Amino acid sequence: MKKPIPSTALIFILLGIYSVAYCQNKPQQTQYSLQKTKENIILDGELNETIWDNSEVATDFYMTIPNDDRPASLQSEVRMTYDEENFYFAVTCFDGKEGYVVQSLRRDWEGSINENFSIFIDPYSDFTNGFSFGITPFGVQREATIDEGANTNSDWDNKWFSNVKTYDDRWVAEIAIPFKSIRYSEENMIWNIQFTRNHLKRNEQSSWIAVPQQYNANALTFSGQVKWPENPPPAGTNISFIPYTLGNYDRNFEDPELDNGFGANAGFDAKIGLSPSLNLDLTVNPDFSQVEVDRQVINLSRFEVQFPERRQFFLENADLFSKFGFPQSRAFFSRRIGITTDTLGRSEQVPILGGARMSGKINEKLRIGVLNMLTDKRDDLQLPYQNYSVIALQQNILKRSNVAFVFANKENLGIEKGRDISEYNPQVARREIQGNDTVTSYKLYNRVLGAEFNLFTEDTRWAGDFYYQRSFDNWNQNGTYNHGAFLRYQRRNYSVRWVHTAIGDGFNAEMGFVPRVGYNQGSLSPSYIFYPENDKIINHSLSFDISYTSNADFSRITDRSFNLSHNFNFTNTSSASINLTRNYEYMFFDFSPIAPFSESLLEQGTDYEWNVVQANYTSDRRSVLNYDISTSYGGFYNGNRFNVNGNIGYRFQPYGSFAIRYDYNSIQLAEGFGSADFYLLGPRLDLTMTDAIFFTGFAQYNNRFDNVNYNLRFQWRFAPASDIFLVYTENFAPNGPVDFIPGDNTKNRALVLKLTYWLNL
């Protein structure tokens, strides 16, 4: 017979449960009071200054992963102070002696696969926008902007300073963030702030403010407050001048007219702080040769694939310009500026002559963004000078929601009516039938006007996005609308998401990303999360998605999909999933899914339905040898398709890694339609000799386009935000199925030596 629990023991148990719950730092209820320092803070990781002894300590970090019901097993501490120029942090991360898990010494590391401590600052206290600064135990930095309350963009670059020192039982980081490097209001004396730690070798994530596991720990909703004893110091004169100069050698063996040989170039960017919260960016003759080339994909769909923007000029406050609409219906996509396609659909660079962008906060509630860029003409592509302009406004309402407006305008300049149509790109001039005559029609402009409401409730349960856009140009007069609605409800164990999009046949956003027009689409996606009490699985979830797409007038279904998936996250950092999908597609234009291996067409008016099963696995990220693999098998239009893709890598910590990305597709269509084996191989070597000297070399072999691309990139960050780059690129046609050795089959090659320097005036 079991004995009853003594009343005194029961009281102690209840008190223990209460104390654990009580010690959680609560969002917006936990506050840190700053003290100003008169000392000269030396960033050495030793914390010898008196101010650190007298400052408050932000501690009692709470675990998020693998459990969210207990304090972190090893605690972290943060102390803060400031002077007239910098915001200082002293971070102590208590640790064992097992060593650290990092990928390399390269800046802007990926947070989930590197041990790190990160700071998230919301200077406007709007729970929407802010800045993030992170550091690894090896002293490697990462900075990012925050938008929509949780999204981070680490392509943003700015100046800040840090130093890390390791001890037997902890590592300590001292950090100085110049007020000139962030945007804030001098009138706001309470900032939202959150600290997170990824203790990867223990697969433990923790945060200063307790965060339920179903949410991102960096979500600004789950932030504490830092209280200033006085108005934050003014940033003062904030002007940065960033000139560059380069020498290059370009050869084109396919088109002698584009064989430029030796060349040189120069230009500059400038950043002018109009106020602590409003910035003006200028660029003259910008160059982006140091930007890493896009990673190729095997696109088997009927529509364009979107690649990310990495050009520095377009990144700060990028969400203000680029988040109008849904991912497949954006009113503005900055990669449309300076990049076009030729008559064969190949990407071509168009030189940017210059531009200006003003972005930031007018007041605590209103953000503004204004952008204007001018591109050069390309006679070989029959493109005239083109001007791109965007105006965006975002007004915060309620607690975390906002309404926004956008106007995007593209103009073709210097069009001379009456010239032969062959002298203009098809994007600019075409022949039209008007009555009984055929005339030349010129497109002088393309414009998009839009409004949007973004919903985020204070309790984080509801999120939504509702927008309407309309395009204007003289080639498209009817069906020029684009509108959509998104609504999500989320609790600890379940979430439900609904999405609707409607785009007219005539909607044309030449500055945006809209790969498909003339459709209505709706989807419903419920999911349920389980949190088992065992030492193997953190959580697993079941989700279902049903999606229907019709043409613009709802006269027929063009696409339909049903997807059932089961996902697992394990305590050893690995993950797995299995998916079952049933697809239906109606061909509203002729399509060859295995071109150029076969020109047989799935003809307009035919339709196809098929099933696919897919399995995915990602290995333990702490291991020096790690991999992820995804494989699927099933139907594919009127045939079958087998796919395997993923990545396998080896890490020689902390100095770099070697990895191979792979994607293989074996497609067998019905008799008479052909078959194809597409494969993409991408070996990559990443070396970080120090936290300031980097080398990246990778190749991409895509047999679908019979091309091998090399991109070799050396970078020396000789001063904060100042670099020397040496970049070599080459494209050649392989002589065999797997040929990475160039020779007489080279198509083009280029060598660039570039110097940039960030000068604060």
Coordinates of C-alpha atoms in Angstrom, one line a residue, residues 142-500:
R142 CA 27.5 38.9 -36.3
E143 CA 25.2 41.9 -36.8
A144 CA 21.7 42.0 -38.2
T145 CA 18.6 44.1 -38.6
I146 CA 15.2 42.9 -37.2
D147 CA 11.9 43.4 -39.0
E148 CA 8.4 42.1 -38.4
G149 CA 9.3 41.6 -34.7
A150 CA 11.5 38.5 -35.2
N151 CA 13.0 38.2 -38.7
T152 CA 16.8 38.9 -38.8
N153 CA 18.9 39.9 -41.8
S154 CA 22.6 39.3 -41.2
D155 CA 23.6 40.7 -44.6
W156 CA 23.5 44.2 -43.0
D157 CA 27.0 45.4 -42.1
N158 CA 28.1 48.1 -39.6
K159 CA 30.8 49.1 -37.2
W160 CA 31.0 47.8 -33.6
F161 CA 33.7 46.5 -31.3
S162 CA 34.2 43.5 -29.0
N163 CA 36.7 41.3 -27.3
V164 CA 36.4 37.8 -25.8
K165 CA 38.4 36.1 -23.1
T166 CA 38.0 32.5 -22.1
Y167 CA 38.5 31.1 -18.5
D168 CA 38.2 27.6 -17.1
D169 CA 34.6 27.8 -16.2
R170 CA 33.3 30.7 -18.5
W171 CA 33.9 32.9 -21.4
V172 CA 33.5 36.7 -21.2
A173 CA 32.7 39.2 -23.9
E174 CA 33.0 42.9 -23.7
I175 CA 31.1 44.8 -26.4
A176 CA 30.8 48.4 -27.5
I177 CA 28.1 49.5 -29.9
P178 CA 28.5 53.0 -31.2
F179 CA 25.3 55.1 -31.1
K180 CA 26.2 56.1 -34.6
S181 CA 25.7 52.5 -35.8
I182 CA 22.1 52.2 -34.8
R183 CA 18.9 54.2 -35.3
Y184 CA 16.9 55.3 -32.2
S185 CA 14.9 58.1 -30.7
E186 CA 16.6 60.4 -28.3
E187 CA 13.2 61.0 -26.6
N188 CA 12.6 57.3 -25.8
M189 CA 14.0 56.4 -22.4
I190 CA 12.8 52.8 -22.3
W191 CA 14.1 50.4 -24.9
N192 CA 13.0 46.8 -25.4
I193 CA 15.9 44.3 -25.1
Q194 CA 16.4 40.5 -25.1
F195 CA 19.4 38.2 -24.7
T196 CA 19.7 34.7 -26.1
R197 CA 22.4 32.0 -25.8
N198 CA 22.8 29.0 -28.0
H199 CA 24.8 26.5 -25.9
L200 CA 25.1 24.1 -28.9
K201 CA 27.4 21.4 -27.4
R202 CA 24.6 20.7 -24.9
N203 CA 21.9 21.5 -27.5
E204 CA 20.5 24.0 -25.0
Q205 CA 19.0 27.4 -25.9
S206 CA 18.2 29.9 -23.2
S207 CA 17.1 33.5 -23.0
W208 CA 16.9 36.3 -20.4
I209 CA 13.1 36.7 -20.9
A210 CA 11.4 33.3 -20.8
V211 CA 10.0 32.3 -24.2
P212 CA 7.6 29.4 -24.9
Q213 CA 9.2 26.8 -27.2
Q214 CA 6.8 27.3 -30.0
Y215 CA 8.0 30.9 -30.6
N216 CA 11.4 32.3 -31.7
A217 CA 13.4 33.4 -28.7
N218 CA 14.5 36.5 -30.5
A219 CA 10.9 37.7 -31.0
L220 CA 10.7 41.2 -29.7
T221 CA 7.4 40.5 -28.1
F222 CA 9.4 38.5 -25.5
S223 CA 11.7 41.2 -24.4
G224 CA 12.5 43.0 -21.2
Q225 CA 13.2 46.7 -20.8
V226 CA 16.3 48.7 -20.3
K227 CA 15.6 52.1 -18.6
W228 CA 17.8 55.1 -19.3
P229 CA 18.4 57.5 -16.4
E230 CA 18.3 60.3 -18.9
N231 CA 17.6 60.8 -22.6
P232 CA 20.0 58.6 -24.6
P233 CA 23.0 60.5 -25.9
P234 CA 22.7 62.1 -29.3
A235 CA 24.5 60.3 -32.0
G236 CA 26.2 63.6 -33.0
T237 CA 27.5 64.1 -36.5
N238 CA 26.9 60.8 -38.3
I239 CA 28.4 60.9 -41.7
S240 CA 30.2 57.8 -43.2
F241 CA 32.1 57.9 -46.5
I242 CA 32.8 54.5 -48.1
P243 CA 34.8 54.8 -51.3
Y244 CA 36.0 51.9 -53.4
T245 CA 38.5 51.4 -56.1
L246 CA 39.2 48.3 -58.2
G247 CA 41.1 46.9 -61.0
N248 CA 39.8 44.0 -63.1
Y249 CA 40.5 41.7 -66.0
D250 CA 37.5 40.4 -68.0
R251 CA 37.6 37.9 -70.9
N252 CA 34.6 36.7 -72.9
F253 CA 35.4 34.0 -75.4
E254 CA 31.8 33.6 -76.7
D255 CA 31.1 37.2 -77.5
P256 CA 34.2 39.2 -78.6
E257 CA 32.2 42.5 -78.2
L258 CA 32.0 41.8 -74.5
D259 CA 35.7 41.0 -74.2
N260 CA 36.8 44.0 -72.1
G261 CA 40.4 43.0 -71.0
F262 CA 42.0 45.2 -68.4
G263 CA 39.9 47.9 -66.7
A264 CA 39.6 50.0 -63.6
N265 CA 36.7 51.6 -61.7
A266 CA 35.9 53.7 -58.7
G267 CA 32.9 54.9 -56.8
F268 CA 31.5 55.5 -53.3
D269 CA 28.7 55.0 -50.9
A270 CA 27.8 57.5 -48.2
K271 CA 25.7 57.3 -45.1
I272 CA 24.3 60.6 -43.6
G273 CA 22.5 60.5 -40.3
L274 CA 19.7 63.1 -40.8
S275 CA 18.6 62.3 -37.3
P276 CA 19.3 59.5 -34.8
S277 CA 16.5 57.5 -36.4
L278 CA 16.6 58.7 -40.1
N279 CA 19.4 57.9 -42.5
L280 CA 20.2 59.0 -46.0
D281 CA 22.3 56.6 -48.2
L282 CA 23.9 57.7 -51.4
T283 CA 25.7 55.7 -54.0
V284 CA 27.7 56.7 -57.1
N285 CA 28.8 54.2 -59.6
P286 CA 28.3 51.2 -57.2
D287 CA 30.1 47.9 -57.7
F288 CA 29.0 44.6 -56.4
S289 CA 31.7 42.3 -57.7
Q290 CA 32.6 41.1 -54.2
V291 CA 29.0 39.8 -53.6
E292 CA 29.0 36.0 -53.7
V293 CA 27.3 34.5 -56.8
D294 CA 23.9 32.9 -56.5
R295 CA 23.7 29.2 -55.7
Q296 CA 22.2 27.5 -58.7
V297 CA 19.1 25.4 -58.5
I298 CA 17.4 22.8 -60.7
N299 CA 14.1 24.5 -61.4
L300 CA 11.5 22.0 -62.6
S301 CA 8.5 24.3 -62.1
R302 CA 6.9 26.5 -64.7
F303 CA 7.8 29.7 -62.9
E304 CA 10.8 31.9 -62.0
V305 CA 12.8 31.2 -58.8
Q306 CA 13.6 34.0 -56.4
F307 CA 17.2 34.6 -55.3
P308 CA 18.1 36.7 -52.2
E309 CA 19.3 40.3 -52.3
R310 CA 22.9 40.5 -50.9
R311 CA 24.0 43.9 -52.2
Q312 CA 24.8 46.1 -49.1
F313 CA 23.2 49.3 -50.4
F314 CA 19.7 47.8 -50.5
L315 CA 19.8 46.0 -47.1
E316 CA 19.2 48.5 -44.2
N317 CA 15.4 48.9 -43.7
A318 CA 15.0 46.5 -46.6
D319 CA 11.7 45.2 -45.1
L320 CA 10.2 48.7 -45.4
F321 CA 10.5 48.4 -49.2
S322 CA 10.4 44.7 -50.0
K323 CA 7.7 43.2 -47.8
F324 CA 4.6 44.5 -49.6
G325 CA 2.5 41.5 -50.7
F326 CA 3.4 37.9 -50.2
P327 CA 6.6 36.1 -51.3
Q328 CA 5.1 35.3 -54.7
S329 CA 3.4 38.8 -55.2
R330 CA 5.9 41.4 -54.1
A331 CA 5.4 45.0 -55.4
F332 CA 9.1 45.7 -55.1
F333 CA 12.1 43.4 -55.4
S334 CA 15.4 45.2 -55.3
R335 CA 17.2 42.7 -57.6
R336 CA 15.2 44.1 -60.5
I337 CA 17.5 47.1 -60.3
G338 CA 20.7 46.5 -62.2
I339 CA 19.7 43.1 -63.4
T340 CA 17.7 42.2 -66.5
T341 CA 17.2 39.3 -68.9
D342 CA 18.1 39.0 -72.5
T343 CA 15.9 37.7 -75.3
L344 CA 17.0 34.1 -74.3
G345 CA 16.0 34.6 -70.7
R346 CA 19.6 34.8 -69.4
S347 CA 20.4 37.2 -66.5
E348 CA 22.4 40.3 -67.5
Q349 CA 24.0 43.0 -65.4
V350 CA 23.0 46.6 -66.1
P351 CA 25.3 49.2 -64.6
I352 CA 23.8 51.4 -61.9
L353 CA 25.0 55.0 -62.3
G354 CA 23.9 56.2 -58.9
G355 CA 21.1 56.5 -56.4
A356 CA 19.8 57.7 -53.1
R357 CA 17.7 56.2 -50.3
M358 CA 16.3 57.8 -47.3
S359 CA 14.8 55.4 -44.6
G360 CA 14.0 55.3 -41.0
K361 CA 11.7 56.8 -38.4
I362 CA 9.9 60.2 -38.7
N363 CA 8.6 59.7 -35.1
E364 CA 8.0 56.8 -32.8
K365 CA 5.1 55.5 -34.9
L366 CA 5.9 56.4 -38.5
R367 CA 8.6 54.9 -40.8
I368 CA 9.4 56.3 -44.2
G369 CA 11.4 54.9 -47.1
V370 CA 12.3 56.8 -50.3
L371 CA 14.5 55.3 -53.0
N372 CA 15.6 56.5 -56.4
M373 CA 18.1 54.8 -58.7
L374 CA 19.3 55.4 -62.3
T375 CA 20.7 52.6 -64.5
D376 CA 22.9 53.1 -67.6
K377 CA 21.7 52.2 -71.1
R378 CA 22.8 48.9 -72.6
D379 CA 23.0 49.3 -76.4
D380 CA 23.7 45.5 -76.9
L381 CA 20.4 44.7 -75.1
Q382 CA 18.5 47.7 -76.7
L383 CA 17.8 49.0 -73.2
P384 CA 17.5 52.8 -72.6
Y385 CA 18.4 54.6 -69.4
Q386 CA 15.9 53.5 -66.7
N387 CA 14.9 55.2 -63.5
Y388 CA 13.5 53.3 -60.5
S389 CA 11.7 55.1 -57.6
V390 CA 9.9 53.8 -54.5
I391 CA 8.1 55.6 -51.7
A392 CA 7.0 53.5 -48.7
L393 CA 5.2 54.5 -45.5
Q394 CA 4.5 52.4 -42.4
Q395 CA 2.4 53.6 -39.5
N396 CA 2.3 51.6 -36.3
I397 CA -1.2 51.2 -34.8
L398 CA -2.6 49.3 -31.8
K399 CA 0.3 47.6 -29.9
R400 CA 2.3 45.8 -32.6
S401 CA 0.3 46.1 -35.8
N402 CA 0.8 48.6 -38.7
V403 CA -0.6 49.9 -41.9
A404 CA 1.6 50.6 -44.8
F405 CA 1.5 52.2 -48.3
V406 CA 3.8 51.8 -51.3
F407 CA 4.3 53.5 -54.6
A408 CA 6.8 52.0 -57.1
N409 CA 7.6 53.7 -60.4
K410 CA 9.9 52.6 -63.3
E411 CA 10.5 54.8 -66.2
N412 CA 12.2 54.2 -69.5
L413 CA 14.1 57.4 -70.4
G414 CA 15.0 58.9 -73.7
I415 CA 12.6 56.9 -75.8
E416 CA 12.5 58.3 -79.4
K417 CA 9.2 57.4 -81.0
G418 CA 9.5 56.7 -84.7
R419 CA 12.8 54.7 -84.4
D420 CA 12.8 51.2 -85.8
I421 CA 11.4 48.7 -83.3
S422 CA 14.5 46.5 -83.7
E423 CA 16.4 49.2 -81.8
Y424 CA 14.5 48.6 -78.6
N425 CA 14.2 45.7 -76.2
P426 CA 10.8 43.9 -76.3
Q427 CA 10.3 45.2 -72.7
V428 CA 10.2 48.7 -74.1
A429 CA 8.6 48.6 -77.6
R430 CA 6.2 46.2 -79.4
R431 CA 3.9 46.1 -82.4
E432 CA 0.1 46.4 -81.7
I433 CA -3.0 46.2 -83.8
Q434 CA -5.1 49.3 -83.5
G435 CA -8.2 49.1 -85.7
N436 CA -6.9 48.2 -89.2
D437 CA -3.4 49.4 -88.5
T438 CA -0.3 47.9 -86.9
V439 CA 1.6 50.5 -84.9
T440 CA 4.6 50.6 -82.6
S441 CA 3.7 51.0 -79.0
Y442 CA 6.3 52.2 -76.4
K443 CA 6.1 51.5 -72.7
L444 CA 7.2 54.7 -71.0
Y445 CA 6.5 53.7 -67.4
N446 CA 5.3 51.0 -65.1
R447 CA 3.8 51.8 -61.7
V448 CA 2.3 50.0 -58.7
L449 CA 0.3 51.5 -55.9
G450 CA -0.5 49.4 -52.8
A451 CA -1.8 49.4 -49.2
E452 CA -1.3 46.8 -46.5
F453 CA -2.4 46.0 -43.0
N454 CA -0.1 43.8 -40.9
L455 CA -1.7 42.4 -37.7
F456 CA 0.3 41.2 -34.7
T457 CA -1.6 40.8 -31.4
E458 CA 0.0 41.6 -28.1
D459 CA -0.4 38.0 -26.9
T460 CA 1.2 36.7 -30.1
R461 CA -1.7 34.4 -30.8
W462 CA -3.0 36.1 -33.9
A463 CA -1.0 37.3 -37.0
G464 CA -2.3 38.5 -40.3
D465 CA -1.5 40.3 -43.5
F466 CA -4.1 42.0 -45.8
Y467 CA -3.0 43.9 -48.9
Y468 CA -4.3 45.4 -52.1
Q469 CA -2.2 46.6 -55.1
R470 CA -2.8 47.9 -58.6
S471 CA -0.4 48.3 -61.5
F472 CA -0.5 51.0 -64.2
D473 CA 1.1 51.1 -67.6
N474 CA -0.1 51.7 -71.2
W475 CA 0.2 48.0 -72.2
N476 CA -2.0 46.6 -69.4
Q477 CA -5.4 48.2 -68.8
N478 CA -7.6 45.3 -67.5
G479 CA -7.2 42.9 -64.6
T480 CA -4.4 45.0 -63.0
Y481 CA -5.2 44.1 -59.4
N482 CA -3.3 42.0 -56.9
H483 CA -4.7 41.4 -53.4
G484 CA -4.3 38.9 -50.7
A485 CA -5.1 37.9 -47.1
F486 CA -3.2 35.8 -44.5
L487 CA -4.4 34.9 -41.0
R488 CA -2.7 32.6 -38.4
Y489 CA -3.8 31.6 -35.0
Q490 CA -1.2 29.9 -32.8
R491 CA -1.2 28.3 -29.4
R492 CA 1.4 26.1 -27.6
N493 CA 0.2 22.8 -29.2
Y494 CA -1.5 23.9 -32.4
S495 CA -1.7 26.5 -35.1
V496 CA -4.0 27.2 -38.0
R497 CA -3.1 29.2 -41.1
W498 CA -5.2 30.5 -43.9
V499 CA -3.9 32.3 -47.1
H500 CA -5.7 33.7 -50.1

